[in-house]
Short mmCIF file of C-alpha atoms (C1' of nucleotides) in Angstrom, two decimals:
data_model
loop_
_atom_site.label_atom_id
_atom_site.label_comp_id
_atom_site.label_asym_id
_atom_site.label_seq_id
_atom_site.Cartn_x
_atom_site.Cartn_y
_atom_site.Cartn_z
CA UNK A 1 -21.42 -57.47 9.75
CA UNK A 2 -20.34 -53.91 9.05
CA UNK A 3 -16.80 -52.87 9.77
CA UNK A 4 -16.64 -50.37 12.61
CA UNK A 5 -14.61 -47.18 12.48
CA UNK A 6 -14.08 -44.46 15.01
CA UNK A 7 -13.40 -41.16 13.30
CA UNK A 8 -11.38 -38.57 15.17
CA UNK A 9 -13.31 -35.38 14.48
CA UNK A 10 -11.72 -32.04 15.24
CA UNK A 11 -14.71 -30.07 14.11
CA UNK A 12 -12.88 -29.07 10.97
CA UNK A 13 -13.81 -29.78 7.41
CA UNK A 14 -11.25 -32.52 6.77
CA UNK A 15 -12.22 -34.96 9.49
CA UNK A 16 -15.89 -34.29 8.81
CA UNK A 17 -15.55 -35.24 5.17
CA UNK A 18 -13.49 -38.27 6.17
CA UNK A 19 -16.43 -39.41 8.28
CA UNK A 20 -18.88 -38.76 5.46
CA UNK A 21 -16.84 -40.81 3.00
CA UNK A 22 -16.59 -43.75 5.37
CA UNK A 23 -20.28 -43.64 5.99
CA UNK A 24 -20.87 -43.68 2.23
CA UNK A 25 -18.66 -46.70 1.87
CA UNK A 26 -20.78 -48.62 4.31
CA UNK A 27 -18.68 -48.52 7.43
CA UNK A 28 -20.37 -48.31 10.78
CA UNK A 29 -19.10 -44.95 11.93
CA UNK A 30 -18.73 -43.46 15.37
CA UNK A 31 -17.42 -39.93 15.75
CA UNK A 32 -15.05 -38.95 18.53
CA UNK A 33 -13.90 -35.46 19.43
CA UNK A 34 -11.03 -35.11 21.82
CA UNK A 35 -11.11 -32.50 24.51
CA UNK A 36 -7.40 -31.86 24.82
CA UNK A 37 -7.22 -28.82 27.01
CA UNK A 38 -9.30 -26.11 28.55
CA UNK A 39 -8.80 -22.44 27.85
CA UNK A 40 -7.84 -21.85 31.46
CA UNK A 41 -5.13 -24.44 31.14
CA UNK A 42 -3.47 -22.64 28.26
CA UNK A 43 -3.82 -19.24 29.82
CA UNK A 44 -6.85 -17.93 28.00
CA UNK A 45 -10.17 -16.43 28.85
CA UNK A 46 -12.88 -18.98 29.27
CA UNK A 47 -14.66 -17.65 26.19
CA UNK A 48 -11.76 -17.48 23.80
CA UNK A 49 -11.92 -19.52 20.62
CA UNK A 50 -9.40 -22.25 20.03
CA UNK A 51 -9.36 -25.58 18.30
CA UNK A 52 -10.83 -27.33 21.30
CA UNK A 53 -13.46 -24.74 21.90
CA UNK A 54 -17.06 -25.58 22.45
CA UNK A 55 -17.83 -24.41 18.93
CA UNK A 56 -15.58 -27.04 17.47
CA UNK A 57 -17.14 -29.78 19.53
CA UNK A 58 -20.52 -28.53 18.43
CA UNK A 59 -19.46 -28.47 14.79
CA UNK A 60 -18.35 -32.07 15.04
CA UNK A 61 -21.56 -33.02 16.76
CA UNK A 62 -23.62 -31.23 14.11
CA UNK A 63 -21.84 -33.08 11.34
CA UNK A 64 -22.33 -36.41 13.10
CA UNK A 65 -25.99 -35.67 13.51
CA UNK A 66 -26.38 -34.66 9.91
CA UNK A 67 -24.62 -37.76 8.67
CA UNK A 68 -26.46 -39.93 11.15
CA UNK A 69 -23.99 -41.49 13.51
CA UNK A 70 -23.11 -41.42 17.16
CA UNK A 71 -20.68 -38.86 18.45
CA UNK A 72 -18.62 -38.97 21.64
CA UNK A 73 -16.41 -36.46 23.35
CA UNK A 74 -13.40 -37.87 25.15
CA UNK A 75 -11.48 -35.93 27.71
CA UNK A 76 -7.79 -36.48 27.12
CA UNK A 77 -6.72 -33.31 28.86
CA UNK A 78 -4.42 -34.89 31.40
CA UNK A 79 -2.65 -36.99 28.79
CA UNK A 80 -2.35 -34.13 26.39
CA UNK A 81 -0.79 -31.98 29.04
CA UNK A 82 1.78 -34.62 29.93
CA UNK A 83 2.61 -35.98 26.53
CA UNK A 84 2.28 -32.98 24.30
CA UNK A 85 2.32 -29.68 26.17
CA UNK A 86 4.91 -30.62 28.77
CA UNK A 87 7.17 -32.20 26.20
CA UNK A 88 6.79 -29.11 24.04
CA UNK A 89 7.83 -26.86 26.89
CA UNK A 90 10.68 -29.14 27.96
CA UNK A 91 12.02 -29.25 24.44
CA UNK A 92 12.05 -25.48 24.14
CA UNK A 93 13.60 -25.17 27.57
CA UNK A 94 16.32 -27.46 26.28
CA UNK A 95 17.06 -25.13 23.39
CA UNK A 96 15.30 -27.19 20.74
CA UNK A 97 12.48 -26.44 18.33
CA UNK A 98 9.87 -29.17 18.83
CA UNK A 99 6.96 -30.28 16.70
CA UNK A 100 4.05 -30.99 19.04
CA UNK A 101 1.76 -32.28 16.28
CA UNK A 102 3.93 -35.34 15.95
CA UNK A 103 3.67 -36.08 19.65
CA UNK A 104 -0.05 -35.58 19.58
CA UNK A 105 -0.38 -38.13 16.81
CA UNK A 106 2.04 -40.55 18.37
CA UNK A 107 0.80 -40.42 21.95
CA UNK A 108 -2.79 -39.31 21.73
CA UNK A 109 -4.64 -39.96 18.51
CA UNK A 110 -2.95 -43.15 17.37
CA UNK A 111 -2.23 -44.44 20.82
CA UNK A 112 -4.80 -43.65 23.49
CA UNK A 113 -7.65 -42.95 21.12
CA UNK A 114 -6.94 -46.10 19.17
CA UNK A 115 -6.73 -48.05 22.39
CA UNK A 116 -10.10 -46.76 23.43
CA UNK A 117 -11.56 -47.48 20.01
CA UNK A 118 -10.39 -51.08 20.21
CA UNK A 119 -11.87 -51.42 23.66
CA UNK A 120 -15.14 -50.23 22.18
CA UNK A 121 -14.89 -53.01 19.64
CA UNK A 122 -13.95 -50.82 16.71
CA UNK A 123 -11.92 -52.23 13.85
CA UNK A 124 -10.26 -48.99 12.86
CA UNK A 125 -9.76 -45.39 13.69
CA UNK A 126 -9.77 -42.80 10.96
CA UNK A 127 -8.59 -39.20 10.79
CA UNK A 128 -8.69 -36.39 8.28
CA UNK A 129 -4.97 -36.51 7.64
CA UNK A 130 -3.78 -36.30 4.06
CA UNK A 131 -1.76 -39.50 3.78
CA UNK A 132 -2.26 -43.09 2.70
CA UNK A 133 -1.82 -46.48 4.31
CA UNK A 134 -1.23 -49.57 2.21
CA UNK A 135 -0.42 -53.14 3.06
CA UNK A 136 2.48 -54.56 1.11
CA UNK A 137 2.13 -58.32 0.56
CA UNK A 138 5.67 -58.39 -0.64
CA UNK A 139 7.09 -56.94 2.55
CA UNK A 140 4.40 -58.15 4.86
CA UNK A 141 4.20 -54.66 6.28
CA UNK A 142 1.86 -51.73 6.38
CA UNK A 143 3.23 -48.77 4.49
CA UNK A 144 2.65 -45.09 5.10
CA UNK A 145 2.58 -43.10 1.89
CA UNK A 146 2.29 -39.51 0.88
CA UNK A 147 -1.09 -38.07 -0.02
CA UNK A 148 -2.08 -37.86 -3.66
CA UNK A 149 -2.19 -34.07 -3.26
CA UNK A 150 1.44 -33.21 -2.59
CA UNK A 151 0.64 -29.71 -1.41
CA UNK A 152 -1.40 -31.09 1.48
CA UNK A 153 0.65 -34.15 2.31
CA UNK A 154 0.87 -34.78 6.06
CA UNK A 155 2.87 -37.98 6.11
CA UNK A 156 5.63 -36.01 7.79
CA UNK A 157 3.70 -35.69 11.04
CA UNK A 158 2.76 -39.37 10.99
CA UNK A 159 6.18 -40.96 10.70
CA UNK A 160 6.05 -42.24 14.27
CA UNK A 161 3.18 -44.66 13.65
CA UNK A 162 3.89 -48.31 14.32
CA UNK A 163 2.78 -51.34 12.34
CA UNK A 164 0.13 -52.08 14.92
CA UNK A 165 -1.22 -48.54 14.65
CA UNK A 166 -1.16 -48.44 10.86
CA UNK A 167 -2.96 -51.74 10.76
CA UNK A 168 -5.95 -50.13 12.43
CA UNK A 169 -5.82 -46.76 10.70
CA UNK A 170 -7.75 -45.34 7.76
CA UNK A 171 -7.04 -42.06 6.00
CA UNK A 172 -10.08 -41.52 3.77
CA UNK A 173 -8.70 -38.27 2.33
CA UNK A 174 -5.44 -39.71 1.09
CA UNK A 175 -6.45 -39.64 -2.54
CA UNK A 176 -8.31 -36.34 -2.53
CA UNK A 177 -7.38 -32.77 -3.13
CA UNK A 178 -8.28 -30.12 -0.63
CA UNK A 179 -10.61 -28.48 -3.12
CA UNK A 180 -12.43 -31.78 -3.59
CA UNK A 181 -12.82 -32.17 0.15
CA UNK A 182 -14.33 -28.71 0.42
CA UNK A 183 -16.66 -29.48 -2.47
CA UNK A 184 -17.86 -32.65 -0.78
CA UNK A 185 -18.47 -30.78 2.46
CA UNK A 186 -20.36 -28.15 0.53
CA UNK A 187 -22.56 -30.65 -1.29
CA UNK A 188 -23.35 -32.41 1.96
CA UNK A 189 -24.29 -29.15 3.60
CA UNK A 190 -21.78 -29.62 6.42
CA UNK A 191 -21.66 -26.63 8.75
CA UNK A 192 -17.91 -26.32 8.55
CA UNK A 193 -17.56 -26.48 4.76
CA UNK A 194 -16.03 -23.03 4.66
CA UNK A 195 -14.22 -23.09 7.95
CA UNK A 196 -10.62 -21.92 7.50
CA UNK A 197 -7.84 -24.49 7.67
CA UNK A 198 -6.32 -24.76 11.08
CA UNK A 199 -2.74 -23.73 11.39
CA UNK A 200 -0.24 -22.87 14.05
CA UNK A 201 0.02 -24.91 17.17
CA UNK A 202 -3.47 -25.68 18.39
CA UNK A 203 -2.89 -24.95 22.05
CA UNK A 204 -1.05 -21.69 21.47
CA UNK A 205 -3.25 -18.70 20.84
CA UNK A 206 -2.25 -16.36 18.01
CA UNK A 207 1.03 -18.13 17.47
CA UNK A 208 2.42 -16.47 20.56
CA UNK A 209 4.21 -19.52 21.83
CA UNK A 210 6.79 -17.46 23.69
CA UNK A 211 4.36 -15.90 26.08
CA UNK A 212 2.68 -19.29 26.43
CA UNK A 213 5.97 -20.86 27.44
CA UNK A 214 6.97 -18.08 29.79
CA UNK A 215 3.66 -17.12 31.34
CA UNK A 216 1.66 -20.32 31.32
CA UNK A 217 4.34 -22.98 31.40
CA UNK A 218 6.74 -20.93 33.52
CA UNK A 219 9.66 -21.73 31.29
CA UNK A 220 12.44 -19.37 32.21
CA UNK A 221 14.34 -17.94 29.29
CA UNK A 222 16.52 -15.04 30.38
CA UNK A 223 17.93 -12.43 28.08
CA UNK A 224 21.46 -12.97 26.88
CA UNK A 225 23.86 -12.00 24.16
CA UNK A 226 23.78 -12.31 20.41
CA UNK A 227 27.28 -13.23 19.34
CA UNK A 228 28.98 -14.00 16.05
CA UNK A 229 30.78 -17.26 15.40
CA UNK A 230 33.96 -15.77 16.84
CA UNK A 231 32.28 -14.86 20.09
CA UNK A 232 32.01 -11.12 19.53
CA UNK A 233 28.94 -9.68 21.22
CA UNK A 234 26.49 -8.21 18.68
CA UNK A 235 23.58 -7.29 20.90
CA UNK A 236 21.08 -8.58 23.43
CA UNK A 237 18.55 -11.33 22.76
CA UNK A 238 15.22 -11.80 24.49
CA UNK A 239 15.64 -15.39 25.62
CA UNK A 240 16.60 -18.53 23.74
CA UNK A 241 13.03 -19.70 23.24
CA UNK A 242 12.37 -16.76 20.92
CA UNK A 243 14.68 -18.12 18.28
CA UNK A 244 15.05 -21.10 16.03
CA UNK A 245 17.88 -22.08 13.72
CA UNK A 246 17.63 -20.31 10.39
CA UNK A 247 15.60 -17.44 11.78
CA UNK A 248 16.21 -14.04 10.24
CA UNK A 249 13.30 -11.85 11.29
CA UNK A 250 12.79 -10.47 14.73
CA UNK A 251 16.43 -10.12 15.66
CA UNK A 252 16.01 -6.35 15.90
CA UNK A 253 19.58 -5.90 14.77
CA UNK A 254 20.80 -4.72 11.42
CA UNK A 255 23.94 -5.40 9.48
CA UNK A 256 24.97 -4.90 5.86
CA UNK A 257 23.66 -8.35 5.08
CA UNK A 258 20.85 -10.35 6.61
CA UNK A 259 21.94 -12.37 9.60
CA UNK A 260 20.47 -15.69 10.63
CA UNK A 261 20.43 -17.69 13.83
CA UNK A 262 22.99 -20.40 13.23
CA UNK A 263 23.18 -21.86 16.74
CA UNK A 264 21.77 -21.56 20.23
CA UNK A 265 24.05 -22.22 23.16
CA UNK A 266 22.22 -23.18 26.31
CA UNK A 267 25.34 -23.15 28.47
CA UNK A 268 26.37 -19.58 27.78
CA UNK A 269 22.80 -18.49 27.00
CA UNK A 270 23.94 -17.04 23.71
CA UNK A 271 22.39 -16.97 20.26
CA UNK A 272 24.99 -17.22 17.52
CA UNK A 273 24.30 -15.20 14.38
CA UNK A 274 25.92 -15.68 11.02
CA UNK A 275 25.50 -15.47 7.29
CA UNK A 276 23.16 -17.65 5.30
CA UNK A 277 26.17 -19.69 4.20
CA UNK A 278 26.85 -20.72 7.80
CA UNK A 279 23.48 -22.46 8.07
CA UNK A 280 24.31 -25.47 6.01
CA UNK A 281 24.99 -28.88 7.49
CA UNK A 282 26.60 -31.93 5.96
CA UNK A 283 24.58 -34.27 8.09
CA UNK A 284 22.84 -34.90 11.37
CA UNK A 285 22.17 -37.46 14.05
CA UNK A 286 18.61 -38.77 14.34
CA UNK A 287 17.39 -40.45 17.51
CA UNK A 288 14.15 -42.12 18.60
CA UNK A 289 13.90 -43.64 15.17
CA UNK A 290 10.70 -45.31 14.03
CA UNK A 291 10.91 -47.43 10.91
CA UNK A 292 7.85 -48.24 8.86
CA UNK A 293 8.68 -49.69 5.47
CA UNK A 294 11.46 -51.86 6.83
CA UNK A 295 11.88 -53.85 10.04
CA UNK A 296 15.39 -52.61 10.63
CA UNK A 297 18.32 -51.00 8.95
CA UNK A 298 21.36 -53.22 8.94
CA UNK A 299 23.27 -51.38 6.27
CA UNK A 300 23.44 -47.82 4.95
CA UNK A 301 20.51 -46.89 2.77
CA UNK A 302 19.72 -44.10 0.35
CA UNK A 303 16.67 -41.98 1.05
CA UNK A 304 15.07 -38.60 0.50
CA UNK A 305 15.05 -36.74 3.77
CA UNK A 306 12.78 -34.00 5.00
CA UNK A 307 14.22 -32.01 7.88
CA UNK A 308 11.27 -29.71 8.44
CA UNK A 309 7.62 -29.63 7.62
CA UNK A 310 6.91 -28.09 4.22
CA UNK A 311 10.52 -28.26 3.27
CA UNK A 312 11.77 -30.01 0.17
CA UNK A 313 13.27 -33.45 0.57
CA UNK A 314 16.94 -33.91 -0.02
CA UNK A 315 18.85 -37.04 -1.00
CA UNK A 316 20.94 -38.55 1.75
CA UNK A 317 22.39 -41.76 3.09
CA UNK A 318 21.08 -43.24 6.34
CA UNK A 319 23.76 -44.95 8.38
CA UNK A 320 22.53 -47.09 11.26
CA UNK A 321 24.45 -46.78 14.54
CA UNK A 322 24.70 -49.37 17.27
CA UNK A 323 22.37 -47.64 19.68
CA UNK A 324 19.53 -47.55 17.15
CA UNK A 325 19.99 -43.95 16.15
CA UNK A 326 20.92 -42.96 12.63
CA UNK A 327 23.62 -40.86 11.13
CA UNK A 328 22.34 -39.04 8.09
CA UNK A 329 24.71 -37.66 5.49
CA UNK A 330 23.30 -35.31 2.90
CA UNK A 331 24.45 -35.33 -0.69
CA UNK A 332 24.19 -31.57 -0.63
CA UNK A 333 24.50 -29.59 2.63
CA UNK A 334 21.10 -28.74 4.07
CA UNK A 335 19.95 -25.44 5.45
CA UNK A 336 18.91 -24.88 9.06
CA UNK A 337 18.92 -28.42 10.37
CA UNK A 338 17.41 -27.99 13.82
CA UNK A 339 17.42 -30.09 16.98
CA UNK A 340 13.96 -31.16 18.05
CA UNK A 341 12.48 -31.13 14.58
CA UNK A 342 11.57 -34.39 12.90
CA UNK A 343 13.59 -35.96 10.13
CA UNK A 344 11.45 -38.14 7.88
CA UNK A 345 12.93 -40.51 5.32
CA UNK A 346 11.21 -41.26 2.05
CA UNK A 347 11.62 -43.69 -0.76
CA UNK A 348 9.66 -41.92 -3.47
CA UNK A 349 6.20 -41.55 -1.90
CA UNK A 350 6.70 -44.19 0.77
CA UNK A 351 7.77 -43.26 4.29
CA UNK A 352 10.75 -45.35 5.33
CA UNK A 353 10.66 -43.92 8.82
CA UNK A 354 11.77 -40.93 10.81
CA UNK A 355 13.09 -39.65 14.07
CA UNK A 356 14.08 -36.60 16.06
CA UNK A 357 17.00 -34.50 14.92
CA UNK A 358 19.88 -34.10 17.31
CA UNK A 359 22.20 -31.65 15.80
CA UNK A 360 24.67 -29.15 16.99
CA UNK A 361 27.51 -27.86 14.86
CA UNK A 362 30.00 -28.84 17.51
CA UNK A 363 28.98 -32.46 17.06
CA UNK A 364 29.31 -32.25 13.32
CA UNK A 365 33.05 -32.74 13.27
CA UNK A 366 33.27 -35.98 15.19
CA UNK A 367 30.18 -37.42 13.59
CA UNK A 368 30.89 -36.89 9.94
"C1'" U B 1 36.82 28.89 24.16
"C1'" G B 2 43.42 25.88 18.53
"C1'" G B 3 43.26 23.01 13.69
"C1'" G B 4 40.71 19.43 10.45
"C1'" A B 5 36.43 16.33 9.03
"C1'" U B 6 31.45 14.73 8.89
"C1'" A B 7 26.20 15.38 9.58
"C1'" U B 8 20.74 11.62 4.25
"C1'" A B 9 14.95 6.77 7.07
"C1'" G B 10 15.92 2.60 13.35
"C1'" U B 11 21.25 1.02 11.18
"C1'" G B 12 25.06 1.28 7.23
"C1'" U B 13 25.67 3.44 2.61
"C1'" A B 14 24.01 6.05 -2.65
"C1'" A B 15 22.32 10.30 -5.41
"C1'" U B 16 27.33 15.38 -12.84
"C1'" G B 17 22.22 21.42 -8.85
"C1'" G B 18 16.82 19.38 -11.27
"C1'" U B 19 11.32 16.69 -7.58
"C1'" A B 20 15.80 11.00 -2.45
"C1'" A B 21 18.32 5.06 -4.24
"C1'" C B 22 20.11 0.30 -2.06
"C1'" A B 23 20.91 -3.28 1.89
"C1'" C B 24 19.73 -4.50 6.78
"C1'" A B 25 15.93 -3.53 10.54
"C1'" C B 26 10.73 -2.62 11.42
"C1'" U B 27 5.72 -3.35 9.62
"C1'" A B 28 1.16 -5.37 6.68
"C1'" G B 29 -0.29 -9.61 3.93
"C1'" A B 30 0.43 -14.60 1.50
"C1'" C B 31 2.46 -19.37 2.93
"C1'" U B 32 3.08 -22.17 7.55
"C1'" U B 33 3.83 -27.48 13.24
"C1'" U B 34 8.07 -22.86 13.79
"C1'" G B 35 5.76 -14.47 15.68
"C1'" A B 36 11.20 -19.53 11.19
"C1'" C B 37 12.61 -19.68 5.98
"C1'" U B 38 10.50 -17.68 1.34
"C1'" C B 39 7.36 -14.28 -1.50
"C1'" U B 40 4.47 -9.54 -2.26
"C1'" G B 41 3.61 -4.62 -0.37
"C1'" G B 42 4.49 -0.24 3.26
"C1'" U B 43 7.62 3.25 5.86
"C1'" A B 44 12.44 9.61 5.31
"C1'" U B 45 11.89 15.78 1.89
"C1'" U B 46 18.22 14.80 3.56
"C1'" G B 47 21.02 17.96 11.95
"C1'" U B 48 19.21 23.26 12.45
"C1'" A B 49 18.41 28.65 10.92
"C1'" G B 50 19.17 31.59 6.90
"C1'" G B 51 21.30 32.76 1.88
"C1'" U B 52 22.66 32.06 -3.62
"C1'" U B 53 19.69 29.80 -7.76
"C1'" C B 54 14.12 29.12 -12.24
"C1'" G B 55 15.49 24.88 -9.11
"C1'" A B 56 19.89 22.45 -3.54
"C1'" G B 57 20.81 16.63 -0.04
"C1'" C B 58 24.47 18.44 -3.29
"C1'" C B 59 27.06 25.88 -3.33
"C1'" C B 60 27.64 29.88 0.84
"C1'" U B 61 27.04 31.65 6.22
"C1'" G B 62 25.69 31.07 11.49
"C1'" C B 63 24.27 27.51 15.14
"C1'" U B 64 24.17 22.47 17.12
"C1'" A B 65 26.17 17.46 17.36
"C1'" U B 66 29.82 13.85 16.55
"C1'" C B 67 34.81 12.20 15.20
"C1'" C B 68 40.17 12.97 14.51
"C1'" C B 69 44.68 15.83 15.42
"C1'" A B 70 46.84 19.29 18.54
"C1'" G B 71 46.56 20.34 23.87
#
RNA sequence: UGGGAUAUAGUGUAAUGGUAACACACUAGACUUUGACUCUGGUAUUGUAGGUUCGAGCCCUGCUAUCCCAG
């Protein structure tokens, strides 16, 4: 009997090609497109184009039809709002810089969608992510690995997957290059072969997350002062949510040298500016840790650590703490380590695990 | 309404009298989970009115503005 796979299809080229490849390999494929939000919900005109627009659903459906398999649309709007959008807003309101894609993977695609797939008697779900899953006999564990194409690797946003989830997950694009994927789409005559890569946060139109937070989510972020590390007032800022650690542009202030956001203080509603040199951290605390390649960490371990998406990994030591969080010490101080962002630990191309960065300079002293 | 000094892009500075430079900011684009970082471009005829000179930001005069000292 054929192995059954549900492919999460966004309407983009990647997930479409993933479906095509699985079909070629003889899997019994069902396509599923998730309706995650409505335009009204995210403060847009009914007609406006977004990633969950009707066009995208139609693209996915067209591909499914062309390749000859069934296609469903699931409405996960309520869940998406709770688990992704609300968490995103809460994180910003708390002075952090969140990564909603990770939550979407963790709570929606690889949780609720997988659950539904299993209920429908599927063996696996598959997505168009650029990453690889392997089972290690030696460890008796499923491993998450980087994609063969390092420039497209998305293992960073998948660090939160559990063994149970990985066991039922396929990433058909893990060994392909983006150009190869486009070529396959082209040769199959898929409608979205030339569709631009998606980027930015899918539920925020034009990258304007500030107005989304303030107008749609009603997050209040009053103006306050820019100060230097000594507390001298340098100017007025437009609300904490407008800034992230390491930010240089958009401060609307000029000095002899470029200034960067080195800290945000929720209590005093101030944004602290400083020189590039003040951005570096010796280490950080990581909470909500999910481990993949190992069951648990009982002793300090060396790893390469990524503190932001598309940022180079840096060597560090992971030190397990009693409450399950990790203390991470870098070999070389790292730039712009930011609360709310994910820290992902690698051993070469294998994901050891990851978690959420909790980091404020004031904590640095007692922690390190 | 006494004396002195200065006046160059949004900001801070540069330019032996010879066709305005640098940094920051802003802006366009690339990259991008981050209007982030980074990268590549773009943006002023020098407070104002005259004068000297082949030629003035640079010299001279008036005006205006600002700063300092004295009141």
